[in-house]
């Protein structure tokens, strides 16, 4: 609005002012005082203003022209744009002639305003609120006056950052999840986790959560979320902490404890660890586990002859770390299978055999008797023998496999029963009749039979067998000293022989027996060769009619003093030894004659 004023004219009834623009259009105002105002002048126009006085219905001549220049027009082609960084909005326009300055105003839905000024054709609002729709106008300043505002132009700021941001750790694979409250007008959300060492991980979502899948273990992350709206990012939400789980242990090593195939795994301690869990996975897929709150633990029940892949995870706030790299643990060999025993009769030597075991370096067999004493034998093949077993013993035989200086568990017990012991308390006696010797002994447990052997000084032997506790030799040689032993027979095996016991047989009959007749009194004489070591002999003359005559001597002859005449006698001599008679010597004839003694072969 522009005002024109003048000096009062005497007798004036009214005044009429006229403003004529450069383009010829006019504006008028009337007044009965000394001024009036034009309310609808055009902006940025130069007007020629004249005033006439009205008096009794007549107009005076117009006053000389006075220039009136109106203020600048408001800018045109006003446009807005949003600069994503920091929700800064820019407004631009077409330059206005004669403008000194421009002032832009952004009025929000809630009535608060932001302004910016410029002497060019744009300016920016630096502190706009997020998620707000602003009505933006621009006025032109000219000579201290503001133009009318330009028509409103909308400026919609970017979305606000999410609120109620929370994080959680998913134990599997150190995957962290971030969630938030939905933001109006959001196209997308982008979450960023920044670690203590500056490396970052991102995830995006068009819902209210997303997950970081590749977080580092044992890291504390500052997590922020921004809202994406029309390609712009909001300011980030306040930092929220996300602490990932512990790292897997390092320097994992394994060792085998020979006793019971127990394997031990050890590692370097991990910061913030609550517990460790180690897993041994066999070639066949079965697993064994052990846990520890120190830096080692042991698997007490590993399978023999197995190669295990051992890993260790760290437990932190009930989450498991990724597993450590595999480390091999090879257990010791298995005990042999198909263990069998057999008894070699000679010398009570037992043999044990088995099926070969893979990776075996050596085998060790142990025979444990009922009384607890043990015998061992070793082999790098599939059998070995016990050479010094006790007789009449039942042994529990086990075999272990040796692998890298470790012993396997023992194989199941297999029985080995040794042969019977030799008899004890062996004694001999001589039966005078026919040089028959008897041997007796104490019974042996589990005996099937006994066999006695008498071995003479000249090496010839005599045997007898029995299933009781004695037997007799019926054909012993005279004047022989025998070494008598007895063995026990058990399941077809012979025991060791009992200690030698002497059996000395009776003397032999004399040899070179001859007879002679002494004519006086029908007395016959018999002579012989002396038998070694003996001192008594008994000669017998048996007549055809069966009556006998005897004579004895401790030398090499004796005489029959009462022979019958005309009789033929068979004369024998026996040797007497320890109260026993030898077999008789072969018959030698002695024939007496009637009335006169007649010696055979003489006339």
Coordinates of C-alpha atoms in Angstrom, one line a residue:
X1 CA 0.0 0.0 0.0
X2 CA 1.3 3.5 -1.0
X3 CA 0.2 6.8 0.4
X4 CA 0.2 10.2 -1.3
X5 CA -0.2 13.4 0.6
X6 CA -0.5 17.2 -0.3
X7 CA -1.1 20.6 1.1
X8 CA -4.7 21.5 1.7
X9 CA -6.4 23.8 -0.8
X10 CA -8.9 26.5 0.3
X11 CA -12.6 25.7 -0.4
X12 CA -11.7 22.2 -1.5
X13 CA -14.6 19.7 -1.1
X14 CA -12.5 16.6 -1.9
X15 CA -9.3 15.5 -3.4
X16 CA -8.8 12.7 -6.0
X17 CA -5.3 11.1 -6.5
X18 CA -4.5 9.1 -9.6
X19 CA -1.4 6.8 -10.0
X20 CA -0.7 5.9 -13.6
X21 CA 1.7 3.0 -14.2
X22 CA 4.3 2.5 -16.9
X23 CA 2.0 0.0 -18.5
X24 CA -0.9 2.6 -18.5
X25 CA -3.1 1.0 -15.9
X26 CA -4.3 3.4 -13.2
X27 CA -5.2 3.3 -9.5
X28 CA -7.2 6.1 -7.7
X29 CA -7.9 7.1 -4.2
X30 CA -10.0 10.0 -2.8
X31 CA -9.8 11.9 0.5
X32 CA -11.3 14.9 2.1
X33 CA -8.1 15.3 4.1
X34 CA -4.6 15.8 2.8
X35 CA -3.6 12.2 2.0
X36 CA -5.0 9.0 0.7
X37 CA -3.6 5.5 0.0
X38 CA -3.5 3.2 -3.1
X39 CA -4.3 -0.3 -1.9
X40 CA -3.9 -2.3 -5.0
X41 CA -0.8 -1.0 -6.6
X42 CA 1.3 -3.5 -8.6
X43 CA 4.6 -4.5 -7.3
X44 CA 7.8 -3.3 -8.9
X45 CA 6.0 -0.5 -10.8
X46 CA 6.8 3.2 -11.3
X47 CA 3.7 5.3 -11.1
X48 CA 3.1 9.0 -12.1
X49 CA 0.9 10.3 -9.3
X50 CA -1.3 13.4 -9.7
X51 CA -3.9 14.9 -7.4
X52 CA -6.9 17.1 -8.4
X53 CA -9.1 19.2 -6.1
X54 CA -12.9 18.8 -6.3
X55 CA -14.9 22.0 -5.6
X56 CA -18.7 22.1 -6.1
X57 CA -18.4 19.1 -8.5
X58 CA -15.6 20.5 -10.5
X59 CA -12.0 19.0 -10.7
X60 CA -9.1 21.3 -10.8
X61 CA -6.2 20.8 -13.1
X62 CA -4.0 17.8 -11.9
X63 CA -1.0 18.6 -9.8
X64 CA 2.4 18.1 -11.4
X65 CA 3.4 14.3 -11.6
X66 CA 5.1 12.8 -8.6
X67 CA 6.8 9.5 -9.0
X68 CA 5.7 6.6 -6.9
X69 CA 7.8 3.4 -7.1
X70 CA 6.2 0.4 -5.5
X71 CA 8.1 -2.3 -3.7
X72 CA 9.6 -5.4 -5.3
X73 CA 7.4 -8.3 -6.3
X74 CA 7.7 -11.6 -4.4
X75 CA 10.0 -14.1 -6.0
X76 CA 8.5 -16.5 -8.5
X77 CA 9.4 -20.1 -9.4
X78 CA 10.0 -20.9 -5.8
X79 CA 11.1 -24.5 -5.4
X80 CA 12.4 -26.5 -2.4
X81 CA 14.8 -29.4 -2.1
X82 CA 16.0 -31.5 0.8
X83 CA 19.7 -31.9 1.4
X84 CA 20.0 -35.4 3.1
X85 CA 22.8 -34.4 5.3
X86 CA 21.3 -33.2 8.6
X87 CA 17.8 -32.5 7.4
X88 CA 18.9 -29.2 5.8
X89 CA 16.3 -27.9 3.3
X90 CA 17.1 -25.5 0.4
X91 CA 14.7 -23.0 -1.2
X92 CA 15.4 -21.3 -4.5
X93 CA 13.6 -18.8 -6.8
X94 CA 13.9 -16.6 -9.8
X95 CA 15.6 -13.3 -9.2
X96 CA 13.4 -10.2 -8.7
X97 CA 14.3 -6.8 -10.3
X98 CA 15.5 -4.2 -7.8
X99 CA 15.6 -6.7 -4.9
X100 CA 17.9 -5.8 -2.1
X101 CA 17.5 -9.1 -0.2
X102 CA 15.2 -12.1 0.1
X103 CA 13.8 -13.7 3.2
X104 CA 12.5 -17.3 3.2
X105 CA 10.2 -18.7 5.9
X106 CA 9.4 -22.4 6.5
X107 CA 6.4 -22.9 8.8
X108 CA 5.9 -26.4 10.2
X109 CA 2.6 -28.3 10.7
X110 CA 3.0 -27.6 14.4
X111 CA 3.4 -23.8 13.8
X112 CA 7.1 -23.5 14.5
X113 CA 9.1 -21.6 11.9
X114 CA 12.6 -21.5 10.4
X115 CA 14.0 -18.7 8.3
X116 CA 16.9 -18.1 6.0
X117 CA 17.9 -14.9 4.0
X118 CA 19.9 -14.4 0.9
X119 CA 20.9 -11.8 -1.6
X120 CA 21.1 -14.4 -4.3
X121 CA 18.3 -16.8 -5.5
X122 CA 18.5 -19.5 -2.8
X123 CA 19.1 -20.1 0.8
X124 CA 19.0 -23.0 3.2
X125 CA 17.3 -24.0 6.5
X126 CA 19.9 -25.7 8.6
X127 CA 17.9 -26.8 11.6
X128 CA 14.7 -28.3 10.3
X129 CA 12.9 -30.9 12.3
X130 CA 12.8 -34.5 11.0
X131 CA 9.6 -35.9 9.6
X132 CA 8.0 -32.5 9.3
X133 CA 6.0 -30.9 6.4
X134 CA 6.9 -27.2 6.0
X135 CA 5.0 -24.5 4.0
X136 CA 7.8 -22.4 2.6
X137 CA 7.4 -18.7 1.3
X138 CA 9.9 -16.1 0.1
X139 CA 9.6 -12.3 0.3
X140 CA 11.6 -9.8 -1.5
X141 CA 13.2 -7.0 0.5
X142 CA 13.5 -3.6 -1.4
X143 CA 14.4 -0.4 0.3
X144 CA 13.5 -1.9 3.7
X145 CA 10.1 -3.1 2.5
X146 CA 9.1 -6.7 2.2
X147 CA 7.1 -7.9 -0.8
X148 CA 4.1 -10.0 -0.5
X149 CA 5.1 -13.6 0.3
X150 CA 5.4 -16.0 -2.6
X151 CA 2.8 -18.7 -2.9
X152 CA 3.5 -21.5 -0.4
X153 CA 5.7 -24.3 -1.5
X154 CA 5.9 -27.6 0.5
X155 CA 9.2 -28.9 1.9
X156 CA 9.0 -32.3 3.6
X157 CA 12.0 -33.2 5.7
X158 CA 13.5 -36.6 6.0
X159 CA 12.3 -39.2 8.4
X160 CA 13.4 -39.2 12.0
X161 CA 15.9 -41.7 13.3
X162 CA 14.4 -44.8 14.9
X163 CA 13.7 -44.8 18.6
X164 CA 13.8 -47.6 21.2
X165 CA 16.8 -49.2 19.5
X166 CA 17.8 -52.4 21.3
X167 CA 20.3 -55.1 20.4
X168 CA 20.6 -58.8 21.1
X169 CA 23.1 -61.5 20.4
X170 CA 22.1 -64.6 18.6
X171 CA 24.5 -67.3 19.8
X172 CA 24.8 -69.1 16.5
X173 CA 27.8 -67.7 14.6
X174 CA 28.0 -64.4 16.6
X175 CA 25.1 -62.9 14.7
X176 CA 23.7 -59.8 16.4
X177 CA 20.2 -58.5 15.9
X178 CA 19.1 -54.8 16.3
X179 CA 15.4 -53.8 16.6
X180 CA 13.6 -50.5 16.8
X181 CA 10.2 -48.8 16.8
X182 CA 8.9 -48.1 13.3
X183 CA 9.2 -44.6 11.9
X184 CA 6.4 -42.9 9.9
X185 CA 7.2 -42.5 6.2
X186 CA 10.3 -44.7 6.3
X187 CA 11.3 -46.4 3.1
X188 CA 14.1 -48.4 4.7
X189 CA 16.3 -48.6 7.7
X190 CA 20.1 -49.0 7.8
X191 CA 21.9 -50.2 10.9
X192 CA 25.6 -49.8 11.5
X193 CA 27.7 -51.6 14.1
X194 CA 31.1 -50.0 14.7
X195 CA 33.7 -52.0 16.6
X196 CA 36.2 -50.8 19.1
X197 CA 38.9 -51.0 16.4
X198 CA 36.8 -49.0 13.9
X199 CA 35.7 -51.7 11.5
X200 CA 32.0 -51.6 10.7
X201 CA 29.2 -54.0 9.8
X202 CA 25.9 -53.0 8.3
X203 CA 22.4 -54.5 7.8
X204 CA 19.3 -53.1 6.2
X205 CA 15.6 -53.8 6.6
X206 CA 12.2 -52.5 5.6
X207 CA 10.8 -53.8 8.9
X208 CA 11.8 -53.0 12.4
X209 CA 14.8 -55.3 12.8
X210 CA 17.8 -56.7 11.0
X211 CA 20.8 -58.8 11.8
X212 CA 24.6 -58.5 11.5
X213 CA 25.8 -61.9 10.2
X214 CA 29.6 -61.4 10.2
X215 CA 30.4 -59.8 13.5
X216 CA 33.8 -60.4 15.1
X217 CA 34.1 -62.4 18.2
X218 CA 34.9 -60.7 21.6
X219 CA 34.1 -57.2 20.2
X220 CA 32.1 -54.4 21.7
X221 CA 30.1 -52.6 18.9
X222 CA 28.3 -49.2 19.0
X223 CA 25.1 -49.8 17.0
X224 CA 23.1 -47.0 15.4
X225 CA 20.2 -47.0 13.0
X226 CA 19.2 -44.4 10.4
X227 CA 15.9 -44.1 8.6
X228 CA 15.9 -43.9 4.8
X229 CA 13.2 -41.7 3.2
X230 CA 13.3 -40.7 -0.5
X231 CA 16.9 -41.5 -0.7
X232 CA 17.9 -39.6 2.4
X233 CA 19.3 -40.9 5.6
X234 CA 18.1 -39.6 9.0
X235 CA 20.4 -38.6 11.7
X236 CA 21.7 -41.8 13.4
X237 CA 19.9 -43.1 16.5
X238 CA 21.9 -42.8 19.8
X239 CA 24.5 -45.5 20.2
X240 CA 23.4 -48.8 21.7
X241 CA 26.1 -51.4 22.7
X242 CA 26.2 -54.9 21.3
X243 CA 28.9 -57.1 22.8
X244 CA 29.6 -60.2 20.8
X245 CA 30.4 -63.6 22.2
X246 CA 33.9 -64.8 23.1
X247 CA 36.4 -66.0 20.4
X248 CA 37.2 -69.6 20.1
X249 CA 40.3 -70.8 21.9
X250 CA 43.6 -70.8 20.1
X251 CA 46.7 -73.0 20.4
X252 CA 44.5 -76.1 20.8
X253 CA 46.6 -79.2 21.3
X254 CA 45.7 -82.8 22.1
X255 CA 47.5 -85.6 23.9
X256 CA 46.7 -89.3 24.6
X257 CA 46.8 -90.7 28.1
X258 CA 47.6 -94.4 27.7
X259 CA 45.4 -95.5 30.6
X260 CA 42.0 -96.3 29.3
X261 CA 42.3 -94.4 26.0
X262 CA 41.7 -91.1 27.8
X263 CA 42.5 -88.1 25.5
X264 CA 43.3 -84.6 26.8
X265 CA 42.8 -81.3 25.0
X266 CA 44.3 -78.0 26.1
X267 CA 44.2 -74.4 24.8
X268 CA 45.1 -70.8 25.5
X269 CA 42.6 -69.0 27.8
X270 CA 40.1 -66.6 26.2
X271 CA 39.1 -63.3 27.7
X272 CA 35.5 -63.1 29.1
X273 CA 35.1 -66.9 28.9
X274 CA 32.6 -68.5 31.3
X275 CA 33.3 -72.0 30.3
X276 CA 34.8 -74.1 27.5
X277 CA 33.3 -77.1 25.7
X278 CA 35.5 -79.5 23.7
X279 CA 34.1 -82.0 21.2
X280 CA 35.9 -85.0 19.7
X281 CA 34.2 -86.3 16.5
X282 CA 35.2 -89.7 15.3
X283 CA 35.6 -90.9 11.7
X284 CA 32.3 -92.7 12.1
X285 CA 30.5 -89.5 13.3
X286 CA 30.1 -90.4 17.0
X287 CA 31.1 -87.6 19.4
X288 CA 32.5 -87.2 22.9
X289 CA 32.5 -84.0 24.9
X290 CA 34.2 -82.5 27.9
X291 CA 33.8 -79.1 29.6
X292 CA 36.1 -77.0 31.7
X293 CA 36.5 -73.6 33.2
X294 CA 40.3 -73.8 33.0
X295 CA 42.4 -74.4 29.9
X296 CA 42.1 -78.2 29.5
X297 CA 39.8 -81.1 29.8
X298 CA 39.8 -84.8 29.1
X299 CA 37.7 -87.3 27.2
X300 CA 37.5 -90.4 29.4
X301 CA 35.6 -92.7 27.1
X302 CA 37.2 -92.5 23.7
X303 CA 37.0 -95.5 21.3
X304 CA 40.1 -97.4 20.5
X305 CA 41.8 -97.2 17.1
X306 CA 39.8 -94.0 16.2
X307 CA 41.0 -90.7 14.7
X308 CA 39.1 -87.8 16.2
X309 CA 38.7 -84.2 15.0
X310 CA 38.8 -82.2 18.2
X311 CA 37.4 -78.6 18.4
X312 CA 36.8 -76.3 21.4
X313 CA 34.2 -73.6 21.8
X314 CA 34.1 -70.8 24.3
X315 CA 31.0 -70.2 26.3
X316 CA 30.2 -66.6 27.2
X317 CA 26.8 -65.5 28.6
X318 CA 25.3 -68.9 27.5
X319 CA 26.5 -68.4 23.9
X320 CA 29.0 -70.7 22.2
X321 CA 31.8 -69.2 20.1
X322 CA 32.6 -70.6 16.7
X323 CA 34.6 -73.8 17.0
X324 CA 38.4 -73.7 17.0
X325 CA 40.1 -75.3 13.9
X326 CA 40.1 -79.1 14.0
X327 CA 43.0 -80.8 15.8
X328 CA 43.6 -84.5 15.4
X329 CA 43.6 -86.9 18.3
X330 CA 44.4 -90.5 17.4
X331 CA 43.5 -93.0 20.1
X332 CA 45.5 -96.2 20.9
X333 CA 44.9 -99.5 19.2
X334 CA 42.0 -101.8 20.2
X335 CA 42.6 -105.0 22.2
X336 CA 42.9 -108.1 20.0
X337 CA 39.8 -110.1 19.2
X338 CA 39.2 -113.8 18.7
X339 CA 41.7 -114.7 21.4
X340 CA 42.1 -118.4 21.8
X341 CA 44.4 -120.6 23.9
X342 CA 45.9 -124.0 23.5
X343 CA 48.1 -126.2 25.7
X344 CA 51.2 -127.7 24.4
X345 CA 51.7 -130.9 26.3
X346 CA 55.4 -130.7 26.4
X347 CA 56.5 -128.9 29.5
X348 CA 53.1 -127.3 30.2
X349 CA 53.7 -124.6 27.6
X350 CA 50.5 -122.6 26.7
X351 CA 50.0 -120.8 23.4
X352 CA 47.7 -117.8 22.9
X353 CA 46.6 -116.5 19.5
X354 CA 44.5 -113.6 18.2
X355 CA 43.4 -111.7 15.2
X356 CA 45.8 -108.9 14.1
X357 CA 45.0 -105.3 15.1
X358 CA 45.5 -102.4 12.8
X359 CA 48.3 -100.0 13.8
X360 CA 49.7 -102.4 16.4
X361 CA 53.4 -102.1 17.2
X362 CA 53.4 -105.2 19.6
X363 CA 51.2 -107.4 21.6
X364 CA 51.6 -108.4 25.3
X365 CA 49.7 -111.5 26.6
X366 CA 49.3 -112.1 30.4
X367 CA 48.2 -115.3 32.1
X368 CA 47.0 -114.8 35.6
X369 CA 46.6 -117.9 37.8
X370 CA 44.0 -118.6 40.4
X371 CA 46.6 -117.8 43.0
X372 CA 47.4 -114.4 41.5
X373 CA 50.8 -115.2 40.0
X374 CA 51.3 -114.1 36.4
X375 CA 53.2 -115.1 33.3
X376 CA 53.7 -112.9 30.2
X377 CA 54.8 -113.3 26.6
X378 CA 55.1 -110.7 23.9
X379 CA 54.9 -110.9 20.1
X380 CA 54.8 -108.7 17.0
X381 CA 52.8 -111.4 15.2
X382 CA 49.5 -113.0 16.2
X383 CA 50.5 -115.5 18.8
X384 CA 53.0 -116.1 21.6
X385 CA 53.7 -118.9 24.2
X386 CA 54.0 -119.0 28.0
X387 CA 56.9 -121.4 28.7
X388 CA 56.9 -121.6 32.5
X389 CA 53.3 -122.2 33.4
X390 CA 52.4 -124.0 36.6
X391 CA 50.8 -127.4 36.4
X392 CA 47.2 -128.0 37.4
X393 CA 46.5 -124.2 37.2
X394 CA 43.5 -122.4 35.6
X395 CA 44.8 -119.2 34.0
X396 CA 42.8 -116.1 32.8
X397 CA 44.6 -115.0 29.7
X398 CA 44.3 -111.5 28.3
X399 CA 46.1 -109.8 25.4
X400 CA 46.8 -106.0 25.0
X401 CA 47.9 -104.2 21.9
X402 CA 50.8 -101.8 22.1
X403 CA 50.6 -98.7 19.9
X404 CA 53.0 -95.7 20.3
X405 CA 54.1 -97.0 23.7
X406 CA 50.5 -97.2 24.9
X407 CA 48.6 -100.3 25.9
X408 CA 45.1 -101.0 24.8
X409 CA 42.4 -102.2 27.2
X410 CA 42.9 -106.0 27.8
X411 CA 40.9 -108.4 25.7
X412 CA 38.2 -110.4 27.5
X413 CA 39.5 -113.2 29.7
X414 CA 40.1 -116.5 28.0
X415 CA 40.7 -119.6 30.1
X416 CA 43.9 -121.7 29.8
X417 CA 43.9 -124.8 32.0
X418 CA 47.3 -126.4 32.3
X419 CA 47.9 -130.1 32.6
X420 CA 47.9 -132.0 35.8
X421 CA 50.9 -131.9 38.1
X422 CA 53.1 -135.0 38.5
X423 CA 52.2 -137.3 41.3
X424 CA 53.8 -136.8 44.7
X425 CA 54.8 -139.2 47.4
X426 CA 56.0 -141.7 44.9
X427 CA 57.2 -144.9 46.5
X428 CA 58.3 -148.3 45.2
X429 CA 58.3 -151.8 46.6
X430 CA 59.6 -155.1 45.3
X431 CA 57.5 -158.2 45.1
X432 CA 59.8 -161.2 45.5
X433 CA 57.8 -163.4 43.2
X434 CA 59.1 -163.0 39.7
X435 CA 60.9 -159.7 40.2
X436 CA 57.7 -157.7 40.0
X437 CA 58.0 -154.1 41.3
X438 CA 55.1 -151.9 42.5
X439 CA 55.0 -148.1 42.4
X440 CA 52.4 -146.0 44.4
X441 CA 51.7 -142.3 44.7
X442 CA 49.2 -139.7 46.0
X443 CA 46.2 -139.0 43.7
X444 CA 46.4 -135.9 41.6
X445 CA 43.3 -133.6 41.0
X446 CA 41.9 -133.8 37.4
X447 CA 44.0 -136.8 36.5
X448 CA 42.7 -139.1 33.7
X449 CA 45.4 -141.7 34.0
X450 CA 48.9 -142.3 35.4
X451 CA 51.9 -143.7 33.6
X452 CA 54.9 -145.1 35.5
X453 CA 58.2 -145.7 33.9
X454 CA 61.1 -147.7 35.3
X455 CA 64.4 -147.0 33.6
X456 CA 67.3 -149.3 34.2
X457 CA 71.0 -148.6 34.5
X458 CA 71.4 -150.1 31.0
X459 CA 68.7 -147.8 29.6
X460 CA 66.0 -150.3 29.0
X461 CA 62.6 -149.3 30.3
X462 CA 59.4 -150.8 31.7
X463 CA 56.1 -149.1 32.0
X464 CA 52.8 -149.6 33.7
X465 CA 49.6 -147.5 33.7
X466 CA 46.8 -147.1 36.2
X467 CA 43.7 -144.9 36.9
X468 CA 44.2 -145.5 40.6
X469 CA 47.3 -144.7 42.7
X470 CA 49.5 -147.6 42.0
X471 CA 50.6 -150.0 39.3
X472 CA 53.2 -152.8 38.9
X473 CA 56.1 -153.7 36.6
X474 CA 55.8 -157.4 35.8
X475 CA 58.9 -158.0 33.7
X476 CA 61.7 -156.3 35.5
X477 CA 65.3 -157.6 35.0
X478 CA 67.0 -159.2 37.9
X479 CA 69.8 -157.4 39.7
X480 CA 68.9 -154.0 38.1
X481 CA 68.6 -150.6 39.7
X482 CA 65.7 -148.7 38.1
X483 CA 64.9 -145.0 38.3
X484 CA 61.1 -144.9 38.6
X485 CA 59.0 -141.8 37.6
X486 CA 55.3 -141.3 37.3
X487 CA 53.5 -138.8 35.0
X488 CA 49.8 -137.8 35.2
X489 CA 47.8 -137.9 32.1
X490 CA 45.2 -135.1 31.7
X491 CA 43.2 -134.4 28.4
X492 CA 45.8 -136.3 26.4
X493 CA 48.8 -134.5 27.9
X494 CA 51.5 -135.8 30.2
X495 CA 52.6 -134.0 33.2
X496 CA 56.3 -133.5 34.0
X497 CA 57.7 -136.7 35.5
X498 CA 57.8 -137.0 39.3
X499 CA 61.2 -137.1 40.8
X500 CA 63.1 -140.3 40.4
X501 CA 62.5 -143.0 43.0
X502 CA 64.8 -146.0 43.0
X503 CA 63.6 -149.6 42.6
X504 CA 66.3 -152.2 42.9
X505 CA 65.2 -155.7 41.7
X506 CA 66.3 -158.9 43.3
X507 CA 69.5 -160.8 42.4
X508 CA 69.8 -163.0 39.3
X509 CA 69.9 -166.7 39.6
X510 CA 73.4 -168.2 39.6
X511 CA 75.0 -169.3 36.3
X512 CA 77.3 -172.1 35.3
X513 CA 75.5 -174.5 37.6
X514 CA 77.1 -178.0 37.6
X515 CA 76.5 -181.1 39.7
X516 CA 78.7 -183.9 40.9
X517 CA 78.0 -187.1 42.8
X518 CA 80.0 -188.2 45.8
X519 CA 79.8 -191.9 45.9
X520 CA 79.9 -192.2 49.6
X521 CA 76.4 -192.0 50.9
X522 CA 74.7 -190.9 47.7
X523 CA 75.7 -187.3 48.4
X524 CA 75.4 -184.9 45.4
X525 CA 77.2 -181.6 45.1
X526 CA 76.1 -178.5 43.1
X527 CA 78.4 -175.6 42.3
X528 CA 77.9 -172.3 40.4
X529 CA 79.4 -169.0 39.6
X530 CA 79.1 -166.4 42.3
X531 CA 76.5 -163.6 41.8
X532 CA 77.8 -160.1 42.5
X533 CA 77.0 -158.7 45.8
X534 CA 75.1 -161.6 47.1
X535 CA 75.9 -163.9 50.1
X536 CA 73.3 -166.7 50.2
X537 CA 72.2 -169.3 47.7
X538 CA 69.6 -172.1 47.9
X539 CA 69.9 -175.2 45.7
X540 CA 67.0 -177.5 45.2
X541 CA 67.0 -181.1 43.7
X542 CA 63.6 -182.2 42.6
X543 CA 63.3 -186.0 41.9
X544 CA 61.1 -187.6 39.3
X545 CA 58.8 -188.6 42.1
X546 CA 58.4 -185.0 43.2
X547 CA 60.3 -185.2 46.4
X548 CA 62.9 -182.5 46.9
X549 CA 66.2 -181.9 48.7
X550 CA 67.7 -178.6 49.4
X551 CA 71.1 -177.2 50.5
X552 CA 72.1 -173.6 51.1
X553 CA 75.4 -171.9 51.0
X554 CA 77.0 -168.4 51.2
X555 CA 79.7 -169.6 48.9
X556 CA 79.5 -171.1 45.4
X557 CA 78.6 -174.7 46.2
X558 CA 76.6 -176.9 48.5
X559 CA 75.8 -180.6 48.8
X560 CA 72.6 -182.7 49.1
X561 CA 73.3 -185.4 51.7
X562 CA 70.2 -187.5 51.6
X563 CA 69.5 -188.2 47.9
X564 CA 67.7 -191.4 47.0
X565 CA 69.3 -194.0 44.9
X566 CA 68.4 -194.7 41.4
X567 CA 66.7 -191.3 41.1
X568 CA 67.1 -188.6 38.5
X569 CA 67.0 -185.1 40.0
X570 CA 66.5 -181.7 38.4
X571 CA 68.8 -179.3 40.3
X572 CA 68.2 -175.5 40.4
X573 CA 69.9 -172.8 42.4
X574 CA 68.3 -169.5 43.5
X575 CA 70.1 -166.4 44.9
X576 CA 68.7 -165.0 48.1
X577 CA 68.7 -161.1 48.3
X578 CA 66.9 -159.0 50.9
X579 CA 64.7 -162.0 51.8
X580 CA 63.7 -162.7 48.2
X581 CA 64.6 -165.6 46.0
X582 CA 65.8 -165.1 42.5
X583 CA 64.3 -167.0 39.7
X584 CA 65.8 -170.5 39.7
X585 CA 68.7 -171.3 37.5
X586 CA 68.1 -173.6 34.5
X587 CA 67.6 -177.3 35.5
X588 CA 70.8 -179.3 35.7
X589 CA 70.4 -183.1 36.0
X590 CA 71.8 -185.2 38.8
X591 CA 71.1 -189.0 38.5
X592 CA 71.8 -191.4 41.3
X593 CA 72.1 -195.2 40.7
X594 CA 70.8 -198.3 42.5
X595 CA 73.2 -199.4 45.2
X596 CA 76.0 -197.6 43.5
X597 CA 76.0 -193.9 42.7
X598 CA 76.4 -193.3 39.0
X599 CA 77.4 -190.0 37.6
X600 CA 76.1 -189.2 34.1
X601 CA 78.8 -189.5 31.4
X602 CA 81.0 -191.8 33.5
X603 CA 81.3 -195.6 33.4

